[in-house]
Amino acid sequence: MLVHEVDSTQAPSSDAAAALSDRDREILAFEKQWWKYAGSKEQAVRELFDLSATRYYQVLNALIDTPEALAHDPMLVKRLRRMRSTRQRARSSRRLDGTRG
């Protein structure tokens, strides 16, 4: 089952969103509801996208920085960006404190 079949309620909101590839739209749909899949997220990523977890997150991070992704699903992309920023700040503060984590 493809991810975009599961979440077909979110239609692209502009021409910019239509410029996303099928895989990009499937990744965004997966991020919106990955907890619905049996097993771990990493296992679902490997099965659906044939990517390692590391490569998946590299692709996802590049994707959420694009205006096309923001136009396609603004709430999701803003949430993912916010989560990423929170993790980056936490890592930076641990480094400044001299702790590792």
N, CA, C and O atoms as a GROMACS GRO file, in nm:
protein
  404
    1MET      N    1   0.084  -0.118   0.000
    1MET     CA    2   0.000   0.000   0.000
    1MET      C    3   0.089   0.123   0.000
    1MET      O    4   0.180   0.133   0.082
    2LEU      N    5   0.065   0.215  -0.088
    2LEU     CA    6   0.141   0.339  -0.093
    2LEU      C    7   0.086   0.436   0.010
    2LEU      O    8  -0.033   0.434   0.040
    3VAL      N    9   0.172   0.520   0.062
    3VAL     CA   10   0.133   0.614   0.166
    3VAL      C   11   0.030   0.713   0.114
    3VAL      O   12  -0.064   0.747   0.186
    4HIS      N   13   0.048   0.760  -0.009
    4HIS     CA   14  -0.046   0.862  -0.057
    4HIS      C   15  -0.186   0.806  -0.076
    4HIS      O   16  -0.281   0.883  -0.082
    5GLU      N   17  -0.202   0.674  -0.084
    5GLU     CA   18  -0.335   0.615  -0.089
    5GLU      C   19  -0.403   0.624   0.047
    5GLU      O   20  -0.526   0.633   0.055
    6VAL      N   21  -0.325   0.623   0.154
    6VAL     CA   22  -0.379   0.628   0.288
    6VAL      C   23  -0.428   0.768   0.321
    6VAL      O   24  -0.531   0.783   0.387
    7ASP      N   25  -0.357   0.869   0.275
    7ASP     CA   26  -0.390   1.006   0.308
    7ASP      C   27  -0.418   1.087   0.182
    7ASP      O   28  -0.339   1.174   0.145
    8SER      N   29  -0.527   1.059   0.118
    8SER     CA   30  -0.560   1.129  -0.006
    8SER      C   31  -0.646   1.251   0.019
    8SER      O   32  -0.688   1.316  -0.077
    9THR      N   33  -0.675   1.285   0.145
    9THR     CA   34  -0.759   1.400   0.176
    9THR      C   35  -0.685   1.531   0.160
    9THR      O   36  -0.748   1.636   0.143
   10GLN      N   37  -0.552   1.529   0.165
   10GLN     CA   38  -0.473   1.650   0.155
   10GLN      C   39  -0.436   1.674   0.009
   10GLN      O   40  -0.342   1.612  -0.042
   11ALA      N   41  -0.506   1.760  -0.058
   11ALA     CA   42  -0.475   1.792  -0.197
   11ALA      C   43  -0.374   1.905  -0.201
   11ALA      O   44  -0.374   1.991  -0.112
   12PRO      N   45  -0.287   1.908  -0.300
   12PRO     CA   46  -0.194   2.019  -0.312
   12PRO      C   47  -0.268   2.151  -0.320
   12PRO      O   48  -0.369   2.161  -0.389
   13SER      N   49  -0.219   2.252  -0.248
   13SER     CA   50  -0.290   2.378  -0.240
   13SER      C   51  -0.247   2.481  -0.344
   13SER      O   52  -0.306   2.589  -0.352
   14SER      N   53  -0.146   2.448  -0.425
   14SER     CA   54  -0.102   2.544  -0.526
   14SER      C   55  -0.021   2.473  -0.633
   14SER      O   56   0.005   2.353  -0.624
   15ASP      N   57   0.019   2.549  -0.734
   15ASP     CA   58   0.105   2.493  -0.839
   15ASP      C   59   0.240   2.450  -0.782
   15ASP      O   60   0.300   2.354  -0.829
   16ALA      N   61   0.288   2.522  -0.680
   16ALA     CA   62   0.416   2.487  -0.619
   16ALA      C   63   0.409   2.348  -0.557
   16ALA      O   64   0.504   2.271  -0.568
   17ALA      N   65   0.298   2.316  -0.492
   17ALA     CA   66   0.283   2.185  -0.430
   17ALA      C   67   0.275   2.076  -0.536
   17ALA      O   68   0.320   1.964  -0.513
   18ALA      N   69   0.221   2.108  -0.651
   18ALA     CA   70   0.213   2.010  -0.759
   18ALA      C   71   0.351   1.977  -0.814
   18ALA      O   72   0.369   1.874  -0.880
   19ALA      N   73   0.450   2.062  -0.786
   19ALA     CA   74   0.586   2.038  -0.833
   19ALA      C   75   0.658   1.932  -0.750
   19ALA      O   76   0.767   1.889  -0.788
   20LEU      N   77   0.601   1.890  -0.639
   20LEU     CA   78   0.661   1.784  -0.559
   20LEU      C   79   0.654   1.652  -0.633
   20LEU      O   80   0.558   1.625  -0.706
   21SER      N   81   0.756   1.570  -0.615
   21SER     CA   82   0.753   1.436  -0.676
   21SER      C   83   0.657   1.348  -0.598
   21SER      O   84   0.616   1.381  -0.486
   22ASP      N   85   0.621   1.236  -0.658
   22ASP     CA   86   0.535   1.141  -0.588
   22ASP      C   87   0.599   1.095  -0.459
   22ASP      O   88   0.532   1.086  -0.356
   23ARG      N   89   0.729   1.067  -0.463
   23ARG     CA   90   0.799   1.023  -0.342
   23ARG      C   91   0.796   1.130  -0.234
   23ARG      O   92   0.777   1.098  -0.117
   24ASP      N   93   0.813   1.256  -0.272
   24ASP     CA   94   0.808   1.366  -0.175
   24ASP      C   95   0.671   1.372  -0.108
   24ASP      O   96   0.661   1.387   0.013
   25ARG      N   97   0.566   1.362  -0.188
   25ARG     CA   98   0.430   1.363  -0.131
   25ARG      C   99   0.406   1.243  -0.041
   25ARG      O  100   0.340   1.254   0.062
   26GLU      N  101   0.461   1.128  -0.080
   26GLU     CA  102   0.446   1.007   0.002
   26GLU      C  103   0.522   1.021   0.135
   26GLU      O  104   0.473   0.976   0.239
   27ILE      N  105   0.638   1.083   0.132
   27ILE     CA  106   0.715   1.105   0.254
   27ILE      C  107   0.638   1.197   0.348
   27ILE      O  108   0.630   1.171   0.468
   28LEU      N  109   0.582   1.305   0.295
   28LEU     CA  110   0.505   1.396   0.379
   28LEU      C  111   0.381   1.326   0.436
   28LEU      O  112   0.348   1.345   0.554
   29ALA      N  113   0.315   1.248   0.355
   29ALA     CA  114   0.199   1.173   0.404
   29ALA      C  115   0.240   1.074   0.513
   29ALA      O  116   0.169   1.056   0.612
   30PHE      N  117   0.352   1.009   0.494
   30PHE     CA  118   0.402   0.914   0.593
   30PHE      C  119   0.433   0.985   0.724
   30PHE      O  120   0.397   0.935   0.831
   31GLU      N  121   0.499   1.100   0.718
   31GLU     CA  122   0.532   1.174   0.840
   31GLU      C  123   0.407   1.218   0.914
   31GLU      O  124   0.408   1.231   1.036
   32LYS      N  125   0.302   1.239   0.841
   32LYS     CA  126   0.176   1.282   0.903
   32LYS      C  127   0.114   1.171   0.985
   32LYS      O  128   0.042   1.199   1.082
   33GLN      N  129   0.139   1.046   0.948
   33GLN     CA  130   0.070   0.936   1.017
   33GLN      C  131   0.153   0.809   1.030
   33GLN      O  132   0.099   0.700   1.019
   34TRP      N  133   0.283   0.822   1.053
   34TRP     CA  134   0.369   0.704   1.057
   34TRP      C  135   0.336   0.611   1.173
   34TRP      O  136   0.362   0.491   1.163
   35TRP      N  137   0.279   0.661   1.281
   35TRP     CA  138   0.250   0.576   1.397
   35TRP      C  139   0.140   0.474   1.369
   35TRP      O  140   0.120   0.382   1.448
   36LYS      N  141   0.069   0.488   1.258
   36LYS     CA  142  -0.036   0.392   1.222
   36LYS      C  143   0.019   0.263   1.164
   36LYS      O  144  -0.055   0.166   1.146
   37TYR      N  145   0.148   0.261   1.134
   37TYR     CA  146   0.210   0.144   1.074
   37TYR      C  147   0.259   0.050   1.183
   37TYR      O  148   0.309   0.094   1.286
   38ALA      N  149   0.245  -0.078   1.159
   38ALA     CA  150   0.292  -0.178   1.256
   38ALA      C  151   0.445  -0.176   1.260
   38ALA      O  152   0.510  -0.152   1.158
   39GLY      N  153   0.502  -0.202   1.376
   39GLY     CA  154   0.646  -0.207   1.388
   39GLY      C  155   0.707  -0.070   1.408
   39GLY      O  156   0.637   0.028   1.436
   40SER      N  157   0.837  -0.064   1.395
   40SER     CA  158   0.908   0.062   1.417
   40SER      C  159   0.899   0.153   1.295
   40SER      O  160   0.869   0.108   1.184
   41LYS      N  161   0.924   0.279   1.319
   41LYS     CA  162   0.925   0.376   1.210
   41LYS      C  163   1.034   0.341   1.110
   41LYS      O  164   1.014   0.351   0.988
   42GLU      N  165   1.150   0.302   1.160
   42GLU     CA  166   1.262   0.269   1.071
   42GLU      C  167   1.228   0.151   0.980
   42GLU      O  168   1.267   0.148   0.863
   43GLN      N  169   1.157   0.055   1.034
   43GLN     CA  170   1.116  -0.061   0.954
   43GLN      C  171   1.018  -0.018   0.845
   43GLN      O  172   1.029  -0.062   0.731
   44ALA      N  173   0.923   0.066   0.880
   44ALA     CA  174   0.826   0.115   0.782
   44ALA      C  175   0.896   0.196   0.674
   44ALA      O  176   0.861   0.186   0.556
   45VAL      N  177   0.995   0.277   0.712
   45VAL     CA  178   1.071   0.357   0.615
   45VAL      C  179   1.141   0.265   0.516
   45VAL      O  180   1.137   0.289   0.395
   46ARG      N  181   1.203   0.161   0.567
   46ARG     CA  182   1.275   0.068   0.479
   46ARG      C  183   1.178  -0.001   0.384
   46ARG      O  184   1.208  -0.016   0.266
   47GLU      N  185   1.063  -0.044   0.435
   47GLU     CA  186   0.966  -0.116   0.352
   47GLU      C  187   0.899  -0.025   0.248
   47GLU      O  188   0.882  -0.065   0.134
   48LEU      N  189   0.863   0.096   0.289
   48LEU     CA  190   0.790   0.185   0.198
   48LEU      C  191   0.880   0.257   0.098
   48LEU      O  192   0.844   0.273  -0.019
   49PHE      N  193   0.996   0.300   0.144
   49PHE     CA  194   1.081   0.386   0.061
   49PHE      C  195   1.213   0.322   0.021
   49PHE      O  196   1.287   0.379  -0.060
   50ASP      N  197   1.244   0.206   0.074
   50ASP     CA  198   1.368   0.136   0.046
   50ASP      C  199   1.489   0.226   0.076
   50ASP      O  200   1.583   0.235  -0.002
   51LEU      N  201   1.482   0.293   0.193
   51LEU     CA  202   1.589   0.382   0.237
   51LEU      C  203   1.630   0.344   0.379
   51LEU      O  204   1.548   0.296   0.457
   52SER      N  205   1.756   0.367   0.411
   52SER     CA  206   1.798   0.353   0.550
   52SER      C  207   1.738   0.469   0.629
   52SER      O  208   1.696   0.569   0.571
   53ALA      N  209   1.733   0.455   0.760
   53ALA     CA  210   1.678   0.562   0.843
   53ALA      C  211   1.759   0.691   0.825
   53ALA      O  212   1.702   0.800   0.816
   54THR      N  213   1.890   0.678   0.819
   54THR     CA  214   1.977   0.795   0.803
   54THR      C  215   1.945   0.868   0.673
   54THR      O  216   1.928   0.990   0.672
   55ARG      N  217   1.939   0.794   0.564
   55ARG     CA  218   1.911   0.856   0.433
   55ARG      C  219   1.771   0.917   0.430
   55ARG      O  220   1.751   1.024   0.374
   56TYR      N  221   1.674   0.848   0.492
   56TYR     CA  222   1.537   0.899   0.497
   56TYR      C  223   1.534   1.036   0.564
   56TYR      O  224   1.471   1.130   0.513
   57TYR      N  225   1.602   1.048   0.678
   57TYR     CA  226   1.600   1.177   0.749
   57TYR      C  227   1.677   1.284   0.674
   57TYR      O  228   1.643   1.402   0.684
   58GLN      N  229   1.778   1.247   0.598
   58GLN     CA  230   1.846   1.345   0.513
   58GLN      C  231   1.750   1.397   0.406
   58GLN      O  232   1.743   1.518   0.381
   59VAL      N  233   1.676   1.306   0.344
   59VAL     CA  234   1.579   1.344   0.240
   59VAL      C  235   1.469   1.429   0.302
   59VAL      O  236   1.431   1.532   0.246
   60LEU      N  237   1.417   1.386   0.417
   60LEU     CA  238   1.309   1.460   0.484
   60LEU      C  239   1.354   1.600   0.520
   60LEU      O  240   1.280   1.696   0.498
   61ASN      N  241   1.473   1.615   0.577
   61ASN     CA  242   1.520   1.748   0.615
   61ASN      C  243   1.537   1.840   0.495
   61ASN      O  244   1.505   1.959   0.503
   62ALA      N  245   1.585   1.789   0.386
   62ALA     CA  246   1.595   1.870   0.265
   62ALA      C  247   1.456   1.905   0.213
   62ALA      O  248   1.432   2.016   0.168
   63LEU      N  249   1.365   1.810   0.221
   63LEU     CA  250   1.229   1.830   0.170
   63LEU      C  251   1.156   1.938   0.248
   63LEU      O  252   1.091   2.023   0.188
   64ILE      N  253   1.165   1.937   0.381
   64ILE     CA  254   1.088   2.035   0.458
   64ILE      C  255   1.144   2.177   0.446
   64ILE      O  256   1.081   2.273   0.491
   65ASP      N  257   1.261   2.191   0.386
   65ASP     CA  258   1.316   2.324   0.360
   65ASP      C  259   1.268   2.382   0.228
   65ASP      O  260   1.301   2.497   0.196
   66THR      N  261   1.192   2.306   0.150
   66THR     CA  262   1.148   2.355   0.020
   66THR      C  263   1.015   2.429   0.029
   66THR      O  264   0.929   2.393   0.109
   67PRO      N  265   0.997   2.532  -0.053
   67PRO     CA  266   0.869   2.604  -0.055
   67PRO      C  267   0.755   2.515  -0.107
   67PRO      O  268   0.640   2.535  -0.070
   68GLU      N  269   0.788   2.418  -0.191
   68GLU     CA  270   0.686   2.329  -0.244
   68GLU      C  271   0.624   2.243  -0.133
   68GLU      O  272   0.503   2.223  -0.130
   69ALA      N  273   0.708   2.194  -0.044
   69ALA     CA  274   0.657   2.115   0.069
   69ALA      C  275   0.573   2.201   0.162
   69ALA      O  276   0.468   2.158   0.210
   70LEU      N  277   0.618   2.323   0.186
   70LEU     CA  278   0.542   2.415   0.270
   70LEU      C  279   0.406   2.446   0.209
   70LEU      O  280   0.306   2.455   0.281
   71ALA      N  281   0.402   2.464   0.078
   71ALA     CA  282   0.274   2.491   0.011
   71ALA      C  283   0.183   2.368   0.015
   71ALA      O  284   0.061   2.382   0.024
   72HIS      N  285   0.241   2.250   0.008
   72HIS     CA  286   0.164   2.126   0.005
   72HIS      C  287   0.096   2.098   0.139
   72HIS      O  288  -0.022   2.063   0.142
   73ASP      N  289   0.169   2.113   0.249
   73ASP     CA  290   0.113   2.084   0.381
   73ASP      C  291   0.180   2.175   0.484
   73ASP      O  292   0.272   2.133   0.554
   74PRO      N  293   0.133   2.300   0.494
   74PRO     CA  294   0.200   2.398   0.579
   74PRO      C  295   0.207   2.359   0.727
   74PRO      O  296   0.310   2.379   0.792
   75MET      N  297   0.100   2.304   0.781
   75MET     CA  298   0.100   2.270   0.924
   75MET      C  299   0.202   2.161   0.955
   75MET      O  300   0.276   2.171   1.053
   76LEU      N  301   0.207   2.059   0.872
   76LEU     CA  302   0.301   1.950   0.893
   76LEU      C  303   0.445   1.999   0.880
   76LEU      O  304   0.529   1.971   0.965
   77VAL      N  305   0.473   2.073   0.774
   77VAL     CA  306   0.610   2.119   0.749
   77VAL      C  307   0.656   2.214   0.860
   77VAL      O  308   0.770   2.205   0.905
   78LYS      N  309   0.568   2.303   0.905
   78LYS     CA  310   0.605   2.392   1.015
   78LYS      C  311   0.630   2.314   1.144
   78LYS      O  312   0.720   2.348   1.220
   79ARG      N  313   0.550   2.211   1.170
   79ARG     CA  314   0.570   2.128   1.289
   79ARG      C  315   0.704   2.054   1.281
   79ARG      O  316   0.779   2.050   1.379
   80LEU      N  317   0.734   1.997   1.163
   80LEU     CA  318   0.861   1.925   1.147
   80LEU      C  319   0.980   2.020   1.160
   80LEU      O  320   1.082   1.984   1.219
   81ARG      N  321   0.968   2.140   1.105
   81ARG     CA  322   1.076   2.239   1.118
   81ARG      C  323   1.096   2.278   1.264
   81ARG      O  324   1.209   2.291   1.311
   82ARG      N  325   0.984   2.298   1.336
   82ARG     CA  326   0.990   2.336   1.476
   82ARG      C  327   1.056   2.225   1.560
   82ARG      O  328   1.138   2.253   1.647
   83MET      N  329   1.019   2.100   1.533
   83MET     CA  330   1.078   1.987   1.604
   83MET      C  331   1.228   1.979   1.577
   83MET      O  332   1.307   1.954   1.668
   84ARG      N  333   1.266   2.000   1.452
   84ARG     CA  334   1.408   1.997   1.416
   84ARG      C  335   1.485   2.107   1.489
   84ARG      O  336   1.594   2.083   1.540
   85SER      N  337   1.428   2.227   1.492
   85SER     CA  338   1.494   2.338   1.561
   85SER      C  339   1.509   2.311   1.710
   85SER      O  340   1.611   2.343   1.770
   86THR      N  341   1.407   2.251   1.770
   86THR     CA  342   1.412   2.217   1.912
   86THR      C  343   1.524   2.117   1.940
   86THR      O  344   1.599   2.132   2.037
   87ARG      N  345   1.536   2.015   1.855
   87ARG     CA  346   1.644   1.916   1.871
   87ARG      C  347   1.781   1.981   1.853
   87ARG      O  348   1.875   1.950   1.926
   88GLN      N  349   1.793   2.071   1.754
   88GLN     CA  350   1.922   2.138   1.730
   88GLN      C  351   1.960   2.224   1.849
   88GLN      O  352   2.077   2.226   1.889
   89ARG      N  353   1.864   2.297   1.906
   89ARG     CA  354   1.892   2.381   2.023
   89ARG      C  355   1.934   2.296   2.142
   89ARG      O  356   2.025   2.332   2.216
   90ALA      N  357   1.867   2.183   2.160
   90ALA     CA  358   1.901   2.093   2.271
   90ALA      C  359   2.043   2.040   2.256
   90ALA      O  360   2.118   2.033   2.353
   91ARG      N  361   2.080   2.002   2.134
   91ARG     CA  362   2.216   1.953   2.110
   91ARG      C  363   2.318   2.063   2.136
   91ARG      O  364   2.423   2.038   2.197
   92SER      N  365   2.289   2.183   2.091
   92SER     CA  366   2.381   2.296   2.110
   92SER      C  367   2.398   2.328   2.258
   92SER      O  368   2.510   2.353   2.303
   93SER      N  369   2.290   2.327   2.333
   93SER     CA  370   2.301   2.360   2.475
   93SER      C  371   2.376   2.251   2.550
   93SER      O  372   2.448   2.282   2.646
   94ARG      N  373   2.363   2.125   2.509
   94ARG     CA  374   2.440   2.018   2.574
   94ARG      C  375   2.588   2.036   2.547
   94ARG      O  376   2.671   2.013   2.635
   95ARG      N  377   2.623   2.077   2.425
   95ARG     CA  378   2.764   2.100   2.392
   95ARG      C  379   2.821   2.216   2.474
   95ARG      O  380   2.934   2.209   2.522
   96LEU      N  381   2.741   2.321   2.490
   96LEU     CA  382   2.787   2.436   2.566
   96LEU      C  383   2.804   2.401   2.714
   96LEU      O  384   2.892   2.454   2.780
   97ASP      N  385   2.719   2.312   2.765
   97ASP     CA  386   2.727   2.269   2.904
   97ASP      C  387   2.841   2.171   2.927
   97ASP      O  388   2.879   2.145   3.041
   98GLY      N  389   2.895   2.116   2.820
   98GLY     CA  390   3.002   2.019   2.832
   98GLY      C  391   2.952   1.878   2.850
   98GLY      O  392   3.031   1.786   2.874
   99THR      N  393   2.823   1.858   2.840
   99THR     CA  394   2.767   1.724   2.852
   99THR      C  395   2.749   1.665   2.714
   99THR      O  396   2.742   1.738   2.616
  100ARG      N  397   2.743   1.535   2.708
  100ARG     CA  398   2.722   1.467   2.580
  100ARG      C  399   2.586   1.403   2.584
  100ARG      O  400   2.536   1.367   2.690
  101GLY      N  401   2.524   1.389   2.464
  101GLY     CA  402   2.393   1.327   2.466
  101GLY      C  403   2.347   1.280   2.340
  101GLY      O  404   2.237   1.226   2.332
   0.00000   0.00000   0.00000
